[in-house]
Coordinates of C-alpha atoms and ligand atoms in Angstrom, one line a residue:
M1 CA 46.7 -3.5 13.2
T2 CA 46.7 -3.0 17.3
N3 CA 44.6 -6.1 17.4
T4 CA 45.0 -9.0 18.5
I5 CA 45.4 -11.8 15.5
A6 CA 45.3 -15.5 16.1
A7 CA 45.3 -18.9 14.0
V8 CA 46.2 -21.9 13.1
S9 CA 49.0 -22.2 11.1
T10 CA 49.5 -26.1 10.4
P11 CA 47.8 -27.5 7.9
R12 CA 44.8 -28.4 8.1
G13 CA 44.5 -31.7 9.1
K14 CA 45.4 -34.4 11.5
G15 CA 48.5 -34.1 12.4
G16 CA 51.4 -34.9 15.1
I17 CA 51.6 -31.1 15.8
A18 CA 49.3 -28.1 15.1
V19 CA 50.6 -24.4 16.3
I20 CA 48.1 -22.3 16.7
R21 CA 49.9 -17.9 16.4
I22 CA 48.5 -15.0 18.0
S23 CA 50.3 -11.6 17.4
G24 CA 48.7 -7.8 18.4
E25 CA 49.4 -6.2 21.6
G26 CA 47.5 -8.1 23.4
T27 CA 49.3 -11.6 23.0
D28 CA 50.5 -11.8 26.8
R29 CA 46.6 -11.3 28.4
V30 CA 45.3 -14.2 25.6
L31 CA 47.3 -16.5 27.0
D32 CA 47.5 -15.7 30.1
R33 CA 43.9 -16.8 30.0
I34 CA 44.0 -20.2 28.0
F35 CA 47.6 -21.3 29.4
V36 CA 48.0 -22.3 32.3
P37 CA 52.3 -23.3 32.6
F38 CA 53.5 -26.4 34.4
G39 CA 55.3 -25.4 37.8
K40 CA 55.7 -22.7 39.6
K41 CA 56.5 -19.9 38.1
S42 CA 54.8 -18.0 35.5
L43 CA 54.6 -17.1 31.6
S44 CA 56.0 -13.8 32.4
E45 CA 59.0 -15.8 34.7
R46 CA 59.1 -17.5 32.3
G47 CA 60.7 -15.1 30.0
E48 CA 60.8 -14.8 26.0
R49 CA 62.0 -17.6 23.4
V50 CA 61.3 -20.7 25.7
A51 CA 59.4 -23.6 25.3
V52 CA 56.9 -23.6 27.7
Y53 CA 55.6 -26.6 28.6
G54 CA 51.8 -26.4 30.3
K55 CA 47.4 -26.8 30.6
I56 CA 46.1 -24.9 27.7
I57 CA 42.5 -24.6 29.2
S58 CA 39.2 -23.1 28.6
P59 CA 38.8 -19.4 29.6
A60 CA 34.8 -19.5 30.3
D61 CA 35.7 -22.7 32.3
G62 CA 38.8 -23.6 33.0
A63 CA 38.1 -27.0 31.1
V64 CA 41.3 -28.5 29.9
L65 CA 42.0 -28.4 26.3
D66 CA 45.7 -30.6 25.8
C67 CA 49.3 -30.3 26.7
G68 CA 51.3 -28.0 24.9
I69 CA 53.8 -26.2 24.6
A70 CA 54.5 -22.0 24.2
T71 CA 56.4 -19.5 23.1
R72 CA 56.2 -15.9 23.3
Y73 CA 58.1 -13.6 21.8
K74 CA 58.3 -9.3 22.6
S75 CA 57.9 -6.9 19.7
P76 CA 60.3 -6.1 17.7
A77 CA 62.2 -9.3 18.1
S78 CA 59.4 -11.5 16.1
Y79 CA 58.5 -12.7 12.7
T80 CA 55.2 -9.6 12.6
G81 CA 57.1 -7.5 14.9
E82 CA 54.4 -7.4 17.4
D83 CA 54.2 -9.5 20.3
M84 CA 54.0 -12.6 20.1
A85 CA 53.3 -16.3 20.5
E86 CA 53.0 -19.4 18.8
L87 CA 51.1 -22.8 20.8
S88 CA 52.2 -26.3 19.9
C89 CA 48.9 -28.3 20.6
H90 CA 48.5 -32.5 19.5
G91 CA 47.8 -31.7 16.3
G92 CA 44.3 -33.1 15.9
V93 CA 41.4 -31.4 13.9
F94 CA 39.1 -30.9 16.7
V95 CA 41.6 -30.1 19.6
T96 CA 42.9 -27.8 17.2
R97 CA 39.6 -25.9 16.7
A98 CA 39.4 -25.8 20.5
V99 CA 42.8 -24.4 21.0
L100 CA 41.9 -21.6 18.0
A101 CA 38.0 -20.7 20.0
A102 CA 40.1 -20.4 23.4
A103 CA 42.4 -17.9 21.9
L104 CA 39.4 -16.5 20.6
E105 CA 37.1 -16.7 23.4
A106 CA 40.6 -14.7 24.8
G107 CA 40.3 -11.9 22.7
A108 CA 42.2 -12.6 20.1
R109 CA 39.9 -11.8 16.7
L110 CA 40.7 -14.5 13.1
A111 CA 43.4 -13.6 11.6
E112 CA 43.1 -12.5 7.7
A113 CA 45.2 -14.5 4.8
G114 CA 48.3 -13.6 5.4
E115 CA 47.7 -11.3 7.5
F116 CA 51.0 -12.3 10.0
T117 CA 53.1 -11.6 6.6
R118 CA 50.6 -8.2 6.3
R119 CA 52.6 -7.2 9.8
A120 CA 55.6 -8.1 9.4
F121 CA 56.4 -6.6 6.2
L122 CA 54.0 -3.0 8.1
N123 CA 56.3 -3.6 11.2
G124 CA 59.4 -3.3 8.3
K125 CA 60.6 -6.6 9.3
L126 CA 60.6 -8.0 5.5
T127 CA 60.1 -6.0 2.8
L128 CA 57.7 -6.5 0.0
T129 CA 60.1 -8.9 -2.0
E130 CA 60.6 -10.4 1.0
A131 CA 57.2 -11.4 0.7
E132 CA 56.3 -12.3 -2.2
A133 CA 59.4 -14.9 -2.0
V134 CA 57.3 -16.5 1.3
G135 CA 54.6 -16.8 -1.5
E136 CA 56.6 -18.4 -3.1
L137 CA 58.6 -20.8 -1.0
L138 CA 54.9 -21.6 0.2
D139 CA 53.8 -23.0 -3.3
A140 CA 57.4 -24.0 -4.4
D141 CA 56.8 -27.0 -6.3
T142 CA 60.3 -27.8 -7.9
E143 CA 64.0 -27.6 -6.3
E144 CA 64.8 -25.3 -8.7
R145 CA 61.4 -23.0 -7.5
L146 CA 62.4 -23.2 -4.0
R147 CA 65.9 -22.2 -4.7
L148 CA 65.0 -19.1 -6.4
A149 CA 62.3 -18.6 -3.5
A150 CA 64.9 -19.5 -0.3
S151 CA 67.6 -16.8 -1.6
A152 CA 64.4 -14.0 -2.1
V153 CA 63.2 -14.9 1.6
G154 CA 67.5 -14.2 3.1
G155 CA 66.9 -10.7 1.1
R156 CA 69.2 -11.7 -2.1
L157 CA 66.5 -10.2 -3.9
S158 CA 65.9 -7.2 -1.7
D159 CA 69.9 -6.3 -0.6
E160 CA 70.9 -5.8 -4.4
I161 CA 67.9 -3.6 -4.8
S162 CA 68.2 -1.3 -1.3
D163 CA 72.5 -1.8 -2.7
M164 CA 70.8 0.7 -6.2
T165 CA 69.0 2.9 -4.3
D166 CA 71.8 3.6 -2.1
R167 CA 73.8 3.7 -5.3
L168 CA 71.4 6.6 -6.7
T169 CA 70.5 8.4 -3.1
K170 CA 74.4 9.0 -3.3
V171 CA 73.6 11.3 -6.7
M172 CA 71.7 12.7 -5.9
S173 CA 72.7 13.8 -2.6
A174 CA 75.9 15.8 -5.3
L175 CA 72.7 16.7 -7.2
Y176 CA 71.0 18.7 -4.1
A177 CA 74.0 19.9 -3.2
A178 CA 74.6 21.2 -6.5
I179 CA 71.3 23.1 -6.6
D180 CA 71.7 24.1 -3.1
Y181 CA 75.5 25.9 -3.8
P182 CA 75.1 27.1 -6.9
E183 CA 78.3 28.9 -6.2
E184 CA 80.5 26.1 -6.4
D185 CA 80.8 24.1 -9.2
V186 CA 80.1 20.5 -9.5
G187 CA 83.2 20.5 -11.9
D188 CA 83.8 17.7 -14.9
E189 CA 85.3 15.2 -12.5
G190 CA 82.6 15.6 -10.4
E191 CA 80.0 15.3 -13.7
R192 CA 82.1 12.5 -14.7
E193 CA 81.3 10.7 -11.9
I194 CA 77.9 11.1 -11.1
G195 CA 77.4 9.5 -14.9
S196 CA 79.1 6.8 -14.4
V197 CA 77.5 5.9 -11.5
M198 CA 74.0 6.4 -12.9
R199 CA 75.6 4.1 -15.7
E200 CA 75.9 1.3 -13.3
V201 CA 72.6 1.4 -11.8
K202 CA 71.3 0.9 -14.6
A203 CA 73.3 -2.2 -15.9
R204 CA 72.4 -3.4 -12.2
A205 CA 68.5 -2.9 -12.8
E206 CA 69.0 -4.0 -17.2
R207 CA 71.2 -7.5 -15.5
L208 CA 68.4 -7.7 -13.3
L209 CA 65.4 -7.5 -15.6
S210 CA 67.4 -10.5 -18.0
T211 CA 66.9 -12.8 -15.6
Y212 CA 62.4 -12.6 -15.6
R213 CA 62.2 -14.7 -18.5
R214 CA 64.2 -17.6 -16.3
G215 CA 62.1 -16.3 -12.7
K216 CA 59.0 -16.2 -14.6
A217 CA 59.1 -19.8 -16.4
V218 CA 60.1 -20.8 -13.0
T219 CA 57.4 -20.3 -10.5
D220 CA 54.7 -19.7 -12.9
G221 CA 55.9 -22.5 -15.3
V222 CA 56.0 -22.5 -18.9
K223 CA 53.1 -23.8 -20.8
C224 CA 53.8 -26.6 -22.9
V225 CA 52.3 -28.6 -25.3
I226 CA 53.6 -31.8 -26.9
C227 CA 51.9 -32.2 -29.8
G228 CA 52.2 -34.2 -33.5
R229 CA 50.3 -37.2 -35.3
P230 CA 49.5 -40.7 -34.0
N231 CA 52.4 -43.1 -33.2
A232 CA 55.1 -40.0 -33.8
G233 CA 56.4 -40.9 -29.5
K234 CA 54.7 -38.1 -27.7
S235 CA 53.1 -39.6 -25.0
S236 CA 56.4 -42.5 -24.8
L237 CA 58.8 -38.5 -24.4
Y238 CA 55.6 -37.4 -21.8
N239 CA 56.7 -39.7 -19.6
A240 CA 60.6 -39.5 -20.3
I241 CA 60.4 -35.9 -19.6
C242 CA 58.3 -36.4 -16.3
G243 CA 60.3 -39.7 -15.8
E244 CA 57.6 -41.7 -15.2
N245 CA 54.6 -43.8 -16.3
E246 CA 51.8 -41.4 -17.0
A247 CA 51.2 -42.1 -19.9
I248 CA 49.8 -44.8 -22.1
V249 CA 52.0 -46.1 -25.1
T250 CA 51.1 -48.2 -27.6
D251 CA 51.4 -48.8 -30.8
V252 CA 47.9 -48.4 -31.9
A253 CA 47.3 -45.3 -33.2
G254 CA 45.0 -43.0 -31.9
T255 CA 45.4 -43.9 -27.8
T256 CA 45.9 -40.8 -26.1
R257 CA 41.9 -38.9 -26.6
D258 CA 42.1 -36.2 -24.0
V259 CA 44.7 -33.9 -23.4
L260 CA 47.3 -35.1 -20.2
K261 CA 49.1 -32.4 -18.0
T262 CA 52.2 -32.8 -15.3
R263 CA 54.6 -30.1 -13.6
V264 CA 57.9 -30.3 -14.3
S265 CA 60.9 -29.7 -13.8
F266 CA 63.2 -29.7 -16.5
G267 CA 66.2 -28.0 -18.1
G268 CA 66.5 -26.3 -15.0
V269 CA 62.3 -24.5 -15.6
T270 CA 59.5 -25.0 -14.4
L271 CA 56.7 -27.2 -17.5
E272 CA 53.7 -27.3 -17.1
L273 CA 53.4 -30.0 -19.3
C274 CA 50.5 -32.0 -22.0
D275 CA 50.1 -34.9 -24.1
T276 CA 47.9 -33.9 -26.7
A277 CA 46.0 -36.6 -28.5
G278 CA 47.7 -36.6 -32.1
L279 CA 46.8 -34.8 -35.5
R280 CA 45.3 -36.8 -37.8
D281 CA 41.8 -36.5 -39.6
T282 CA 40.2 -38.8 -37.7
S283 CA 36.0 -40.5 -38.4
D284 CA 36.1 -41.9 -34.2
T285 CA 34.1 -39.1 -32.2
V286 CA 36.6 -39.5 -29.2
E287 CA 39.8 -39.1 -31.0
S288 CA 38.0 -36.2 -33.2
I289 CA 37.2 -34.4 -29.4
G290 CA 40.4 -35.4 -28.6
V291 CA 42.3 -33.6 -31.2
E292 CA 40.3 -30.4 -31.2
R293 CA 41.4 -30.7 -27.2
A294 CA 44.9 -31.2 -29.1
E295 CA 44.7 -28.2 -31.7
R296 CA 43.3 -25.6 -28.8
E297 CA 46.1 -26.3 -26.5
I298 CA 48.5 -26.1 -29.3
G299 CA 46.7 -22.5 -30.0
S300 CA 47.7 -21.1 -26.3
A301 CA 51.2 -22.6 -25.5
E302 CA 54.4 -20.9 -25.0
L303 CA 56.1 -23.7 -26.1
L304 CA 55.9 -26.5 -28.5
I305 CA 57.5 -30.2 -28.9
C306 CA 57.1 -31.0 -32.0
V307 CA 57.6 -35.6 -32.2
F308 CA 58.2 -36.6 -36.0
D309 CA 59.0 -39.9 -37.0
S310 CA 61.7 -40.5 -37.8
S311 CA 61.4 -44.0 -39.0
S312 CA 59.4 -43.2 -41.7
P313 CA 58.9 -40.0 -44.6
L314 CA 57.1 -37.2 -42.8
T315 CA 52.8 -37.2 -44.1
D316 CA 50.2 -34.3 -44.3
G317 CA 50.0 -34.5 -40.1
D318 CA 53.2 -33.6 -39.8
R319 CA 53.1 -30.9 -42.3
R320 CA 50.7 -29.2 -40.5
L321 CA 52.4 -29.3 -37.2
I322 CA 55.7 -27.0 -39.6
S323 CA 53.1 -24.5 -40.2
D324 CA 54.0 -20.4 -37.8
S325 CA 52.6 -20.1 -34.8
A326 CA 53.4 -17.2 -31.8
A327 CA 54.9 -20.1 -28.8
A328 CA 59.0 -20.9 -28.7
R329 CA 58.5 -24.2 -31.1
I330 CA 61.3 -27.1 -30.8
A331 CA 60.8 -30.0 -33.2
V332 CA 62.3 -33.3 -32.0
V333 CA 62.8 -35.9 -33.9
N334 CA 62.2 -39.4 -32.2
K335 CA 62.8 -42.7 -33.2
S336 CA 67.0 -42.1 -33.8
D337 CA 67.6 -45.8 -33.1
L338 CA 65.8 -46.9 -36.2
D339 CA 66.5 -46.5 -40.0
C340 CA 66.3 -43.1 -40.8
R341 CA 63.2 -42.8 -43.5
L342 CA 62.6 -38.3 -44.1
T343 CA 64.6 -37.4 -47.1
S344 CA 66.9 -33.9 -47.2
E345 CA 63.8 -31.8 -48.3
D346 CA 61.6 -32.5 -45.3
E347 CA 65.3 -32.1 -42.7
S348 CA 65.1 -29.0 -44.7
L349 CA 61.5 -28.0 -44.7
I350 CA 61.5 -29.1 -40.3
G351 CA 65.3 -27.0 -40.2
E352 CA 63.8 -23.8 -41.9
K353 CA 60.7 -23.6 -39.0
F354 CA 62.3 -24.3 -36.3
D355 CA 64.2 -22.6 -33.1
K356 CA 66.0 -26.2 -32.4
I357 CA 65.9 -29.9 -33.9
I358 CA 67.1 -32.3 -31.2
R359 CA 66.9 -36.2 -32.5
V360 CA 66.0 -39.0 -29.9
S361 CA 65.1 -41.5 -29.0
C362 CA 62.6 -42.0 -25.6
E363 CA 63.1 -46.2 -26.8
T364 CA 67.1 -45.7 -25.1
G365 CA 66.4 -42.4 -23.9
D366 CA 69.1 -40.8 -26.4
G367 CA 69.1 -36.9 -26.6
I368 CA 66.7 -36.5 -23.8
D369 CA 68.9 -34.4 -21.6
E370 CA 70.4 -31.9 -24.7
L371 CA 66.3 -31.6 -25.3
A372 CA 66.6 -30.8 -21.3
A373 CA 69.5 -28.4 -22.4
A374 CA 67.4 -26.6 -25.1
V375 CA 64.4 -26.1 -22.3
G376 CA 67.1 -24.5 -21.0
E377 CA 69.3 -21.9 -23.0
L378 CA 65.4 -20.5 -24.8
Y379 CA 64.9 -19.5 -21.0
D380 CA 68.4 -18.5 -20.1
S381 CA 69.6 -21.4 -17.3
G382 CA 73.1 -20.8 -17.9
K383 CA 73.1 -17.8 -17.4
V384 CA 71.4 -16.7 -14.6
E385 CA 71.8 -18.6 -11.4
L386 CA 69.6 -19.5 -8.8
G387 CA 70.4 -19.1 -5.7
E388 CA 73.9 -17.6 -5.9
D389 CA 72.0 -14.2 -8.1
A390 CA 69.6 -11.4 -7.5
V391 CA 66.5 -12.9 -9.3
I392 CA 62.8 -11.4 -9.8
W393 CA 60.0 -13.3 -10.9
S394 CA 57.2 -11.0 -11.2
V395 CA 55.1 -8.9 -13.3
R396 CA 55.0 -6.3 -10.8
H397 CA 59.1 -6.0 -10.8
E398 CA 59.6 -6.2 -14.2
A399 CA 57.4 -3.1 -15.1
S400 CA 58.8 -0.6 -12.0
L401 CA 62.8 -2.1 -13.0
R402 CA 61.5 -1.4 -16.7
R403 CA 60.1 2.0 -15.7
A404 CA 63.5 2.7 -13.6
V405 CA 65.8 1.9 -16.2
G406 CA 63.5 4.1 -19.1
L407 CA 64.0 7.0 -16.5
L408 CA 67.8 6.2 -15.3
E409 CA 68.5 6.1 -19.7
A410 CA 66.8 9.8 -19.5
A411 CA 68.3 10.7 -16.8
I412 CA 71.9 9.6 -18.1
V413 CA 71.2 11.3 -22.0
A414 CA 70.2 14.9 -19.6
L415 CA 73.7 14.7 -18.6
D416 CA 75.5 14.4 -21.2
A417 CA 73.6 16.7 -22.8
G418 CA 73.9 19.0 -19.7
E419 CA 70.4 20.2 -18.9
P420 CA 69.7 21.9 -16.0
I421 CA 70.5 19.8 -12.9
D422 CA 67.1 19.7 -11.3
A423 CA 65.6 18.3 -14.4
I424 CA 68.2 15.2 -14.2
C425 CA 67.6 15.5 -10.7
T426 CA 63.8 14.9 -11.2
L427 CA 64.9 11.4 -13.1
C428 CA 67.1 10.2 -10.9
E429 CA 64.1 10.8 -7.8
G430 CA 61.3 8.7 -10.3
A431 CA 64.5 6.0 -10.8
A432 CA 64.5 5.6 -7.2
A433 CA 61.2 5.8 -6.4
E434 CA 60.4 2.9 -9.5
L435 CA 63.8 0.8 -7.2
G436 CA 61.5 1.4 -4.3
E437 CA 58.4 -0.3 -6.0
T438 CA 59.8 -3.0 -6.7
D439 CA 61.6 -3.3 -3.3
G440 CA 57.6 -2.4 -1.8
R441 CA 57.9 1.3 -0.7
G442 CA 55.2 3.1 -1.7
V443 CA 52.9 0.7 -3.0
S444 CA 49.4 1.1 -3.1
E445 CA 47.4 -0.4 -0.8
E446 CA 45.1 -1.6 -3.6
I447 CA 49.1 -3.9 -4.6
V448 CA 49.5 -4.9 -0.9
S449 CA 46.6 -6.5 -0.5
G450 CA 46.8 -8.3 -3.6
I451 CA 50.0 -9.8 -2.9
F452 CA 48.2 -10.9 0.8
S453 CA 45.2 -12.4 -0.2
R454 CA 47.1 -15.2 -2.1
F455 CA 48.1 -16.5 1.1
C456 CA 46.6 -19.1 4.0
V457 CA 45.0 -17.9 6.9
G458 CA 48.2 -19.0 9.9
K459 CA 51.1 -17.8 7.3
Ligands
LIG1 P1 52.4 -41.4 -29.7 O1 51.2 -41.7 -30.5 O2 52.3 -40.1 -30.0 O3 51.5 -40.5 -28.0 O4 53.1 -42.4 -29.8 P2 54.0 -43.7 -28.0 O5 54.3 -42.7 -27.6 O6 52.3 -44.0 -27.6 O7 54.6 -44.5 -28.9 C1 53.7 -44.1 -30.4 C2 54.5 -46.5 -30.9 O8 56.4 -45.9 -31.0 C3 54.9 -47.1 -29.9 O9 55.4 -48.2 -30.1 C4 55.9 -46.5 -29.0 O10 57.1 -48.5 -28.1 C5 57.1 -46.9 -30.3 N1 58.2 -45.4 -29.5 C6 58.1 -44.3 -29.4 N2 59.6 -43.6 -29.6 C7 60.4 -44.5 -29.5 C8 61.6 -44.5 -30.5 O11 62.5 -43.3 -30.4 N3 62.4 -45.5 -30.8 C9 61.6 -47.3 -30.7 N4 61.7 -47.7 -32.0 N5 59.8 -46.5 -30.9 C10 59.3 -45.9 -30.7

């Protein structure tokens, strides 16, 4: 922990500026060997958190590598909680590498992936959920994901968890007091109060758990496959959802032969959207490979959007789509701008097997907003306000919160049944430990390493 690390924190490649970060006890020593401020005052005389202009030099021979800005931070008031410095130089690939090499030569060692943020976590500057949120922020590829991550980086989720833990700690101190002083009865009033706090914490944990579906759908994305027979309008729908002309649309059946994929924000969730070849029996070798791939994608989808062409009666190809599947399913009845040729039997067949039916015209855009709302509803978009509500998104949060709810439930039952106080106390302690685990207290080294190894070097 005490060694001094350095890394380039800006992306690899040519840019206006690059930032080299240094952190650890020896930061000032490293900086003194590679940075010479312009003017009379030394770096330490300029104080911390001040941008100082100067020369960046090689510690070996004093050769000037670049001119740049050094900013020093003193422990604990820094990102990592240690002494830290940020050195901005010109963003050329070679110069950046030379400045980093100078820092390493002056005594720092190269930081591992995520090591700055890991140190911040170990020094109590960030909770584990906040650190995970930093990872999400860096990976954010949609507005919703950014909003979720930014609010968690700002402590929204951690604050909720620590508030719940505080409430539970109060209950536990009352219970400990009752154990230590058995002659002073907790009394009915006291028990009611303890029970009501336990119920409140359990309800809050359950509310947080209920955000998982949306949180996961925003961060990981939902694997969504558009399927249907050739010419139903799959590629047109893919384009309408992406808002771009990515898929080729023609009236020649069988043009989409491969699987097209993109990540897109739709209905408040992130779709891993897939356009597939139309399902039909074909003697064309390339098309039949496409059909095979389409069937594979459909098999692994979490959400299927099955497109039907309402301007012609159902075909065998359509009926193949109406079979059961584990995925959530939305039927899009397309070409609503044309006369409807589906029979009422066709419509009721579709109605039986799908979670939702949306009439759409990819030609005019009618129904696309309704489709977005239907997708959003499947993933609780209306119920969870990203940026406002505390939201969980990782399977780790979900698992520990679920265990916390189970233990609280057992504690409430035990209290209501008048079981011994130490048994109730043990259950509450377990629940508090699970809440702590959600927030990163008491998690194993393995979990911590797993989380930070996903970061890039320099973060
Ligand atoms: P795919 O084979 O299922 O991908 O279908 P395409 O998206 O390539 O569309 C097949 C044909 O139907 C094209 O000529 C489209 O212009 C047309 N089409 C798609 N959606 C609509 C719609 O809503 N209304 C009308 N009138 N034509 C559509």
